[in-house]
């Protein structure tokens, strides 16, 4: 393993590992995997050990018979199909909406969604196997998908997207029985592995597209307090699942403050991990006016 | 900014082509999805929705496939549909022949539903309409064959209301009675206990979704006897007394038959006998 690593060109993050140590260079990645697996486990101990901490699935769950959580996107589809849910589901959706308004819309993708484990694995394998070439589908296609699912709900009068949605296929499948859902998941995996880099999560998934809309306004942001220290190693671009979100903030394009404001940043924190110059850090979207000031002293010692 | 838009002609064409391609692709996917979803709205006959489920067309829009009902069913009868099953993926159902609904008094499945896809206004489980039991096979039902199986009747939680045993003469033997299990839609909840308990290899009585099981009279039909009862009397003009044209000395009275006023005519039959005979036969007795 190490031999391979040494002979191949340095992998993104190698510099950061050298500068900060392995653990610090993987901090957010590890936390993120713990979160994804932990949440999955909380759901699974119910059916596995009859330990009902959380009941339901990602569409609606009830934690300790106290905290209702509902996926606002599935509620939106239900509304599009002209059904108004009862209060509990609406409260659950409101809580989730507020939560992601705080922590970043697509934080759902990198910290909760089980499909992300699958697509991240496909990407990891893709890099390992040196699979080059990628089909071209533009990233905004996901918003068309989002619109399509809502139109399909309205026209068919049912939550049509649930018939295909890989996110609920996987999550519901693990909890209530997979059936042939594995075929849908395998298709997503193979698509990401062979056909398109970051294909599903980065271009097509309407769930991610929905949460990115929440992310337009969300509070928690990746900030770039030290963007002047960037040495153009490009490691952040290499690891970011949505690399297009970094450039405006990093290169101050069109006066962008040192903060990733693009809705599709998943707040995965991987850029923070792999940057040997500690350009990135989590922060809030407020005190944006203070940001240039923090940027100045960083630039000065250079 | 403007300069960036300069090489537009070709780029814009490319952009438009890309957009069109994408829109078509997504549109096609949407079309397929919509058709698939519509198709799946026809619930297969063996799949019965939990108590209080909205009518199918509304249910597939209201149910968010969360499985809370499945989790809170103490008898674990409910499943969420898997993608290969011919109904809306992720929606709850049960198969009566495997495990019927136990008709819990507090209806935990309905209480657990966060969306109202299982209607919270259902408070009395006896009022639920999950489906309707139908004695589908008159050839194999043991009671139809003249035996006294009666199991579907005995297990019914709404016994004597939802299901009764209606006596009919056994034409095969000519002297026995068939006790025909008869389901009354007004009271049957569709719990499926009868179907589960039917001892034949394949159940002769089955719970079907209401839309399949229940017929409907044309709206202009009236049941004469019902109308008469409602009106408290005959609705047509007063019945005219029929005039019989009889030989002299004879008279005919409806229900009693012929009788004569003179001793030469045979006496009228004893009152007991005609009561046991169909009316149509009473005349020919003479
Ligand atoms: S884009 Fe979709 S599948 Fe990917 S992580 Fe986000 S919600 Fe999950
Ligand atoms: S910018 Fe950073 S936090 Fe945002 S998605 Fe990319 S790697 Fe993750
Ligand atoms: S009434 Fe009871 S047995 Fe029937 S589906 Fe509901 S919880 Fe289950
Ligand atoms: S609890 Fe309600 S919304 Fe959830 S699966 Fe059951 S019927 Fe559907
Ligand atoms: S389904 Fe069968 S057992 Fe249940 S109420 Fe109807 S007749 Fe009775």
XYZ file of C-alpha atoms and ligand atoms in Angstrom:
628
model
C 0.000 0.000 0.000
C 2.647 2.467 1.082
C 4.829 1.416 -1.799
C 2.097 2.293 -4.231
C 1.547 5.597 -2.540
C 5.191 6.480 -2.740
C 5.579 5.682 -6.400
C 2.400 7.423 -7.515
C 2.147 11.227 -7.490
C 1.420 12.567 -3.992
C -2.238 12.260 -3.163
C -4.152 15.403 -2.297
C -3.713 16.093 1.371
C -0.204 14.648 1.587
C 1.181 18.090 2.298
C -1.381 18.637 5.014
C -0.553 15.286 6.600
C 3.084 16.271 6.611
C 2.321 19.682 8.060
C -0.381 18.870 10.600
C -0.206 15.148 11.185
C -2.591 12.480 9.890
C -5.276 12.983 12.458
C -5.561 16.738 12.032
C -5.567 16.284 8.270
C -8.518 13.917 8.529
C -10.365 15.444 11.428
C -13.543 16.504 9.628
C -13.580 13.443 7.448
C -13.520 11.199 10.504
C -16.152 13.229 12.314
C -18.309 13.153 9.225
C -18.104 9.392 8.861
C -18.907 9.042 12.563
C -21.946 11.222 12.054
C -23.165 9.332 8.987
C -22.631 5.919 10.517
C -23.797 7.023 13.952
C -27.097 8.319 12.643
C -27.575 5.157 10.642
C -26.787 3.106 13.720
C -29.270 5.044 15.852
C -31.936 4.021 13.385
C -30.665 0.458 13.115
C -30.513 -0.452 16.804
C -34.311 -0.287 16.746
C -34.983 -3.149 14.351
C -31.759 -4.957 15.299
C -31.944 -4.937 19.078
C -35.447 -3.569 19.719
C -33.771 -0.497 21.164
C -36.168 2.154 19.991
C -34.251 5.384 20.302
C -35.397 6.489 16.875
C -38.416 5.165 15.015
C -39.257 5.706 11.383
C -36.793 6.668 8.685
C -35.301 9.786 7.122
C -38.683 10.803 5.707
C -40.093 11.033 9.189
C -38.664 9.927 12.483
C -39.603 10.176 16.076
C -36.761 10.284 18.562
C -37.440 9.085 22.100
C -41.158 9.710 21.474
C -40.318 13.367 21.825
C -38.598 14.849 18.804
C -40.407 14.660 15.475
C -38.219 15.151 12.412
C -39.551 15.180 8.885
C -37.863 15.663 5.549
C -39.174 18.985 4.235
C -38.566 17.814 0.672
C -40.907 14.843 0.956
C -43.484 17.073 2.647
C -43.136 19.509 -0.240
C -43.841 16.694 -2.686
C -46.869 15.681 -0.658
C -48.111 19.268 -0.848
C -47.445 19.310 -4.592
C -49.647 16.215 -4.804
C -52.316 18.259 -3.005
C -52.280 16.654 0.410
C -51.729 18.723 3.518
C -50.063 16.616 6.205
C -51.070 16.668 9.851
C -49.378 18.907 12.373
C -46.762 16.446 13.587
C -45.214 16.067 10.145
C -45.296 19.817 9.577
C -43.612 20.493 12.917
C -40.997 17.881 12.086
C -40.322 19.484 8.728
C -40.033 22.921 10.313
C -37.493 21.679 12.855
C -35.401 20.070 10.137
C -35.615 23.173 7.975
C -34.467 25.373 10.839
C -31.666 22.984 11.657
C -30.281 23.039 8.137
C -30.719 26.786 7.950
C -28.247 26.831 10.806
C -25.736 24.194 9.776
C -25.891 24.502 6.006
C -28.415 22.925 3.662
C -26.206 20.350 2.067
C -24.741 19.412 5.418
C -27.533 16.865 5.054
C -25.560 15.359 2.179
C -22.199 15.093 3.841
C -23.222 14.439 7.421
C -26.470 12.455 7.235
C -27.327 10.968 3.850
C -26.392 7.282 3.641
C -25.995 7.438 -0.141
C -23.062 9.761 0.365
C -21.149 6.842 1.893
C -21.806 4.916 -1.279
C -20.940 7.682 -3.737
C -17.872 8.723 -1.747
C -16.741 5.124 -1.895
C -17.349 5.053 -5.645
C -15.264 8.198 -6.010
C -12.485 6.820 -3.836
C -12.425 3.666 -5.938
C -12.537 5.685 -9.112
C -9.401 7.536 -8.086
C -7.706 4.345 -6.898
C -8.463 2.529 -10.123
C -7.370 5.550 -12.120
C -10.622 5.707 -14.036
C -10.446 8.781 -16.202
C -13.038 10.389 -18.377
C -16.451 11.470 -17.274
C -19.729 11.980 -19.023
C -20.834 15.564 -19.311
C -24.001 16.550 -17.551
C -24.098 20.069 -16.189
C -24.355 20.518 -12.444
C -27.599 22.534 -12.565
C -29.289 19.435 -13.983
C -30.153 18.601 -10.374
C -32.472 21.605 -10.243
C -34.294 20.295 -13.282
C -34.546 16.983 -11.495
C -35.939 18.778 -8.461
C -38.525 20.536 -10.602
C -39.331 17.293 -12.375
C -40.020 15.463 -9.115
C -42.405 18.203 -8.008
C -44.201 18.241 -11.357
C -44.380 14.436 -11.294
C -45.945 14.636 -7.829
C -48.478 17.217 -8.964
C -49.394 15.415 -12.176
C -49.484 11.862 -10.841
C -51.055 12.884 -7.543
C -48.600 10.759 -5.609
C -45.146 11.163 -4.140
C -43.745 9.723 -7.336
C -40.067 10.308 -6.614
C -40.241 7.887 -3.697
C -40.552 5.112 -6.257
C -36.943 5.731 -7.318
C -35.219 7.925 -4.754
C -31.935 6.158 -3.915
C -31.721 7.976 -0.584
C -34.939 6.515 0.769
C -34.322 3.243 -1.077
C -31.136 2.767 0.895
C -32.287 4.109 4.228
C -35.708 2.517 4.215
C -34.219 -0.620 2.723
C -31.733 -1.033 5.563
C -34.454 -0.550 8.150
C -37.488 -2.214 6.598
C -36.081 -4.643 4.043
C -34.141 -3.879 0.889
C -35.893 -6.000 -1.713
C -34.723 -5.060 -5.177
C -33.664 -1.611 -3.983
C -30.079 -2.818 -4.195
C -30.368 -2.646 -7.975
C -31.094 1.081 -7.858
C -28.180 1.590 -5.484
C -25.855 -0.512 -7.579
C -26.834 1.596 -10.590
C -25.924 4.776 -8.704
C -22.654 3.249 -7.567
C -21.648 2.054 -11.022
C -22.706 5.343 -12.569
C -20.446 7.240 -10.198
C -17.634 4.759 -10.581
C -17.493 4.318 -14.343
C -19.632 6.908 -16.033
C -19.332 10.162 -14.217
C -17.181 11.737 -11.527
C -19.407 12.862 -8.614
C -22.215 11.966 -10.974
C -25.160 11.381 -8.700
C -24.578 13.682 -5.735
C -22.835 16.369 -7.726
C -25.144 16.615 -10.706
C -28.414 14.764 -10.448
C -29.772 14.154 -6.969
C -32.884 16.311 -6.406
C -32.665 15.774 -2.651
C -29.283 17.455 -2.624
C -30.673 20.145 -4.923
C -33.495 20.812 -2.496
C -31.152 21.093 0.466
C -28.842 23.364 -1.504
C -31.726 25.828 -1.735
C -31.885 25.826 2.062
C -28.126 26.296 1.980
C -28.426 29.573 0.110
C -29.405 31.203 3.378
C -27.764 29.017 5.956
C -25.596 30.332 8.733
C -22.691 27.911 9.133
C -20.159 28.525 6.370
C -16.669 27.525 5.420
C -14.682 30.695 5.761
C -11.273 31.455 4.345
C -9.657 33.575 7.027
C -6.244 32.928 5.505
C -6.989 32.931 1.825
C -3.935 35.036 1.145
C -1.822 32.142 2.414
C -3.028 29.829 -0.363
C -0.066 28.359 -2.245
C -2.166 27.038 -5.117
C -1.513 23.391 -4.342
C -5.046 22.707 -5.593
C -5.589 20.016 -2.985
C -8.880 21.527 -1.876
C -10.158 21.462 -5.443
C -9.093 17.853 -5.744
C -10.983 16.657 -2.680
C -14.024 18.898 -2.848
C -17.133 17.157 -4.175
C -18.314 20.518 -5.520
C -15.045 22.200 -6.491
C -16.754 25.033 -8.347
C -17.854 26.497 -5.002
C -14.310 27.213 -3.840
C -12.899 29.445 -6.552
C -15.029 32.581 -6.013
C -14.161 32.704 -2.342
C -10.544 31.629 -2.654
C -9.697 33.915 -5.540
C -11.960 36.770 -4.401
C -13.717 36.698 -7.744
C -16.101 39.611 -8.210
C -15.384 40.781 -4.688
C -16.560 37.593 -3.004
C -15.860 37.788 0.722
C -13.549 35.098 2.148
C -16.406 32.761 2.754
C -17.947 30.027 0.636
C -21.367 31.372 -0.174
C -22.235 28.938 -2.935
C -25.289 26.915 -2.028
C -23.760 23.615 -3.047
C -20.920 23.568 -0.542
C -21.766 20.538 1.572
C -19.941 21.767 4.675
C -18.031 18.524 4.630
C -14.937 20.275 5.887
C -12.618 18.250 3.713
C -11.027 21.415 2.343
C -10.184 22.417 5.917
C -8.538 19.030 6.432
C -6.374 18.962 3.335
C -5.134 22.513 3.324
C -1.620 22.601 4.713
C -1.815 26.396 5.019
C -4.989 26.356 7.080
C -6.752 28.646 4.672
C -10.166 27.302 5.601
C -12.136 27.192 8.833
C -15.751 26.810 9.827
C -17.477 30.019 10.797
C -20.764 31.803 10.381
C -21.966 33.905 7.523
C -22.237 36.935 9.799
C -19.423 39.320 10.565
C -18.767 39.165 6.845
C -17.768 42.787 7.074
C -15.062 41.870 9.562
C -13.683 39.252 7.232
C -11.434 41.477 5.117
C -9.916 42.750 8.335
C -9.001 39.229 9.409
C -7.627 38.749 5.923
C -5.209 41.654 6.201
C -3.047 40.446 9.072
C -2.873 37.048 7.415
C -1.563 38.671 4.285
C 0.896 40.864 6.090
C 3.384 38.251 7.349
C 3.648 36.736 3.911
C -18.147 40.923 -17.881
C -19.274 41.960 -21.309
C -16.079 40.640 -22.778
C -16.786 37.254 -21.336
C -20.024 37.207 -23.230
C -18.321 38.002 -26.517
C -17.592 34.492 -27.863
C -21.245 33.951 -27.342
C -22.694 32.830 -30.667
C -21.162 29.368 -30.637
C -21.060 29.101 -26.858
C -24.643 30.150 -26.518
C -25.677 27.644 -29.124
C -23.743 24.991 -27.259
C -25.358 26.092 -24.023
C -28.825 25.961 -25.527
C -28.157 22.544 -26.990
C -26.897 21.303 -23.638
C -29.896 22.727 -21.855
C -32.289 21.201 -24.350
C -30.576 17.853 -24.058
C -30.743 17.985 -20.295
C -34.349 19.131 -20.250
C -35.318 16.328 -22.613
C -33.489 13.749 -20.551
C -34.991 14.909 -17.295
C -38.391 15.293 -18.951
C -38.307 11.735 -20.229
C -37.288 10.478 -16.822
C -40.142 12.452 -15.319
C -42.598 11.023 -17.791
C -41.466 7.502 -17.014
C -41.642 8.191 -13.319
C -45.110 9.696 -13.552
C -46.448 6.754 -15.542
C -44.787 4.304 -13.193
C -46.312 6.081 -10.200
C -49.789 6.178 -11.736
C -49.524 2.552 -12.654
C -48.592 1.684 -9.087
C -51.682 3.371 -7.727
C -53.790 0.352 -8.586
C -53.397 -1.558 -5.367
C -52.950 -5.300 -5.889
C -55.906 -7.232 -4.435
C -53.911 -9.101 -1.794
C -52.429 -5.922 -0.315
C -54.670 -4.391 2.319
C -53.961 -0.936 3.723
C -53.871 -0.375 7.508
C -57.010 0.901 9.260
C -58.056 4.440 8.463
C -56.085 4.647 5.228
C -57.339 7.383 2.925
C -58.687 6.285 -0.448
C -55.828 5.030 -2.590
C -55.561 8.114 -4.806
C -55.095 10.343 -1.784
C -53.087 7.839 0.177
C -50.188 7.738 -2.272
C -49.963 11.518 -1.988
C -50.348 11.723 1.771
C -48.259 8.797 2.980
C -44.601 9.792 3.258
C -43.434 6.174 3.519
C -41.973 6.633 6.996
C -43.010 3.297 8.457
C -44.165 4.708 11.790
C -47.366 2.678 11.470
C -45.305 -0.441 10.816
C -43.252 0.152 13.941
C -46.192 0.780 16.224
C -48.272 -2.217 15.166
C -47.947 -4.560 18.155
C -48.690 -7.600 16.006
C -46.137 -6.702 13.352
C -48.536 -7.322 10.530
C -47.593 -4.310 8.414
C -44.858 -4.099 5.780
C -43.534 -1.284 3.628
C -43.773 -2.137 -0.051
C -40.469 -3.017 -1.652
C -39.622 -1.626 -5.085
C -40.432 -4.889 -6.853
C -43.905 -5.047 -5.366
C -46.633 -3.729 -7.656
C -47.723 -0.801 -5.523
C -46.336 2.551 -4.426
C -42.864 1.780 -3.078
C -42.518 2.298 0.646
C -46.223 2.411 1.474
C -47.628 0.187 4.243
C -49.842 -2.840 3.675
C -50.634 -6.248 5.079
C -51.565 -9.570 3.567
C -54.555 -10.986 5.404
C -53.753 -14.613 4.634
C -50.348 -14.183 6.276
C -51.229 -12.041 9.267
C -54.583 -10.311 9.616
C -55.218 -7.089 11.490
C -56.058 -7.744 15.127
C -58.230 -4.642 15.319
C -56.474 -3.093 18.308
C -58.905 -1.029 20.288
C -56.554 1.938 20.611
C -55.475 1.700 16.926
C -51.763 2.412 17.489
C -50.981 2.383 13.763
C -53.297 5.309 13.119
C -51.987 7.192 16.140
C -48.418 6.765 14.910
C -49.067 8.196 11.466
C -47.615 11.711 11.367
C -49.296 12.805 8.155
C -52.891 11.680 8.497
C -52.524 9.254 5.610
C -54.128 7.015 8.203
C -57.046 9.192 9.124
C -56.906 10.330 12.739
C -60.654 10.805 12.851
C -60.988 7.028 13.029
C -61.496 6.418 16.732
C -63.496 3.210 16.702
C -61.712 0.304 15.054
C -65.075 -1.323 14.317
C -65.747 1.524 11.921
C -62.616 0.891 9.890
C -62.900 -0.177 6.277
C -59.607 -1.773 5.344
C -61.332 -3.865 2.745
C -64.321 -6.107 2.451
C -64.504 -9.863 2.917
C -66.008 -11.717 -0.020
C -66.819 -15.387 -0.158
C -65.150 -15.716 -3.507
C -65.338 -19.441 -4.057
C -68.744 -21.084 -3.741
C -67.318 -24.346 -5.015
C -64.813 -24.922 -2.235
C -66.336 -23.178 0.771
C -67.084 -26.055 3.113
C -70.360 -24.550 4.253
C -71.452 -24.279 0.639
C -70.693 -27.977 0.322
C -73.106 -28.640 3.142
C -70.615 -29.021 6.016
C -70.647 -27.035 9.210
C -67.198 -25.462 9.040
C -68.365 -22.018 10.184
C -64.797 -20.985 10.971
C -64.904 -17.632 9.200
C -68.047 -16.839 11.096
C -66.626 -17.908 14.448
C -63.385 -15.941 14.177
C -64.954 -12.706 13.030
C -64.417 -9.983 15.644
C -67.707 -8.458 14.518
C -69.522 -11.804 14.546
C -73.254 -11.765 13.716
C -72.987 -8.290 12.303
C -70.191 -8.414 9.752
C -70.801 -12.036 8.959
C -73.875 -14.223 9.468
C -74.797 -17.779 8.559
C -77.853 -17.620 6.353
C -79.825 -20.896 6.038
C -80.730 -22.099 2.579
C -82.150 -25.447 1.549
C -79.628 -27.911 0.233
C -80.858 -28.705 -3.250
C -78.423 -31.606 -3.602
C -79.793 -33.674 -0.721
C -83.225 -32.109 -0.786
C -83.555 -32.191 2.947
C -80.592 -30.480 4.565
C -79.725 -26.900 5.160
C -76.716 -24.962 3.897
C -75.439 -22.328 6.273
C -74.115 -19.740 3.901
C -71.530 -17.367 5.380
C -72.807 -13.975 4.340
C -70.753 -10.800 4.749
C -72.467 -7.505 5.418
C -70.464 -4.595 4.089
C -71.932 -2.183 6.576
C -70.122 -3.896 9.449
C -67.179 -5.758 7.895
C -63.906 -3.961 8.731
C -61.789 -5.953 6.301
C -59.540 -7.180 9.098
C -58.958 -10.433 7.265
C -59.323 -12.794 10.233
C -61.812 -14.841 8.254
C -59.466 -15.181 5.302
C -56.599 -16.120 7.579
C -58.690 -18.764 9.350
C -60.344 -20.382 6.324
C -59.113 -23.992 6.528
C -59.160 -24.796 2.821
C -55.860 -24.952 0.934
C -56.619 -21.612 -0.681
C -59.018 -19.426 1.250
C -62.578 -19.462 -0.058
C -63.282 -16.170 1.688
C -60.950 -13.287 0.912
C -60.629 -9.695 1.886
C -60.467 -7.479 -1.165
C -59.942 -3.757 -1.467
C -63.315 -2.025 -1.270
C -63.222 -0.782 -4.838
C -63.005 -4.371 -6.003
C -65.365 -5.992 -3.582
C -68.284 -3.635 -3.428
C -70.911 -3.309 -6.126
C -73.217 -0.365 -6.464
C -76.821 -0.113 -7.609
C -77.691 2.408 -10.267
C -78.700 5.630 -8.597
C -82.266 5.485 -9.864
C -82.957 2.036 -8.444
C -85.435 1.860 -5.568
C -86.139 -1.137 -3.417
C -89.896 -1.412 -3.317
C -90.112 -2.925 0.125
C -87.814 -0.323 1.596
C -89.730 2.522 0.033
C -92.991 1.024 1.196
C -91.733 0.803 4.732
C -90.465 4.346 4.592
C -93.802 5.608 3.327
C -95.692 3.486 5.828
C -97.857 1.939 3.151
C -98.234 1.127 -0.486
C -96.835 3.715 -2.824
C -98.935 2.733 -5.838
C -102.698 3.148 -6.091
C -104.597 1.031 -3.550
C -104.447 -2.613 -4.520
C -107.586 -3.622 -6.358
C -109.372 -6.640 -5.037
C -109.166 -9.313 -7.689
C -112.541 -10.565 -8.803
C -112.652 -14.310 -9.349
C -115.143 -15.672 -11.742
C -116.206 -18.881 -10.035
C -118.953 -21.452 -10.621
C -121.971 -20.853 -8.510
C -121.572 -21.752 -4.902
C -117.793 -21.733 -5.044
C -115.533 -19.053 -3.769
C -111.844 -18.447 -3.882
C -110.014 -16.584 -1.275
C -106.431 -15.503 -1.756
C -104.230 -17.552 0.537
C -106.936 -19.999 1.468
C -107.896 -21.482 -1.860
C -111.189 -22.739 -3.038
C -114.134 -23.315 -0.807
C -117.714 -24.163 -1.440
C -120.801 -22.951 0.345
C -122.757 -26.220 -0.243
C -122.115 -29.651 1.258
C -121.595 -31.200 -2.247
C -118.216 -29.578 -2.531
C -115.301 -31.150 -0.684
C -114.516 -29.322 2.511
C -111.879 -26.669 2.550
C -108.418 -27.963 3.440
C -107.481 -27.739 7.069
C -105.872 -24.427 7.861
C -102.582 -26.075 8.940
C -101.833 -27.747 5.625
C -101.804 -24.757 3.272
C -99.519 -22.816 5.571
C -96.807 -25.387 4.973
C -97.237 -25.342 1.210
C -96.113 -22.789 -1.282
C -99.053 -20.709 -2.288
C -98.742 -21.600 -5.929
C -99.367 -25.276 -5.143
C -102.411 -24.793 -3.010
C -104.834 -24.606 -5.935
C -103.603 -27.788 -7.636
C -104.235 -29.780 -4.519
C -107.850 -30.010 -5.416
S -26.715 14.664 -3.205
Fe -28.432 13.319 -2.722
S -27.598 11.283 -2.548
Fe -25.887 12.718 -2.502
S -25.510 13.037 -0.383
Fe -26.896 14.662 -1.026
S -28.968 13.851 -0.656
Fe -27.550 12.143 -0.541
S -15.842 23.692 -0.164
Fe -14.972 22.452 1.441
S -16.673 22.063 2.854
Fe -17.540 22.809 0.941
S -18.005 20.936 -0.173
Fe -15.982 21.610 -0.834
S -14.575 20.475 0.480
Fe -16.591 20.371 1.427
S -55.234 -2.184 14.285
Fe -53.604 -3.138 15.447
S -53.157 -5.073 14.383
Fe -54.366 -3.796 13.006
S -52.774 -2.768 11.766
Fe -53.329 -1.383 13.427
S -51.846 -1.799 15.012
Fe -51.748 -3.519 13.591
S -47.237 6.147 9.383
Fe -48.568 7.162 7.884
S -47.142 8.273 6.553
Fe -45.935 6.770 7.687
S -45.869 4.952 6.360
Fe -47.613 4.669 7.755
S -49.339 5.508 6.627
Fe -47.497 6.277 5.628
S -62.872 -9.366 7.311
Fe -63.896 -11.235 7.912
S -63.393 -11.478 10.056
Fe -62.933 -9.334 9.536
S -64.795 -8.190 9.987
Fe -64.940 -8.797 7.855
S -66.071 -10.734 7.888
Fe -65.332 -10.367 9.957
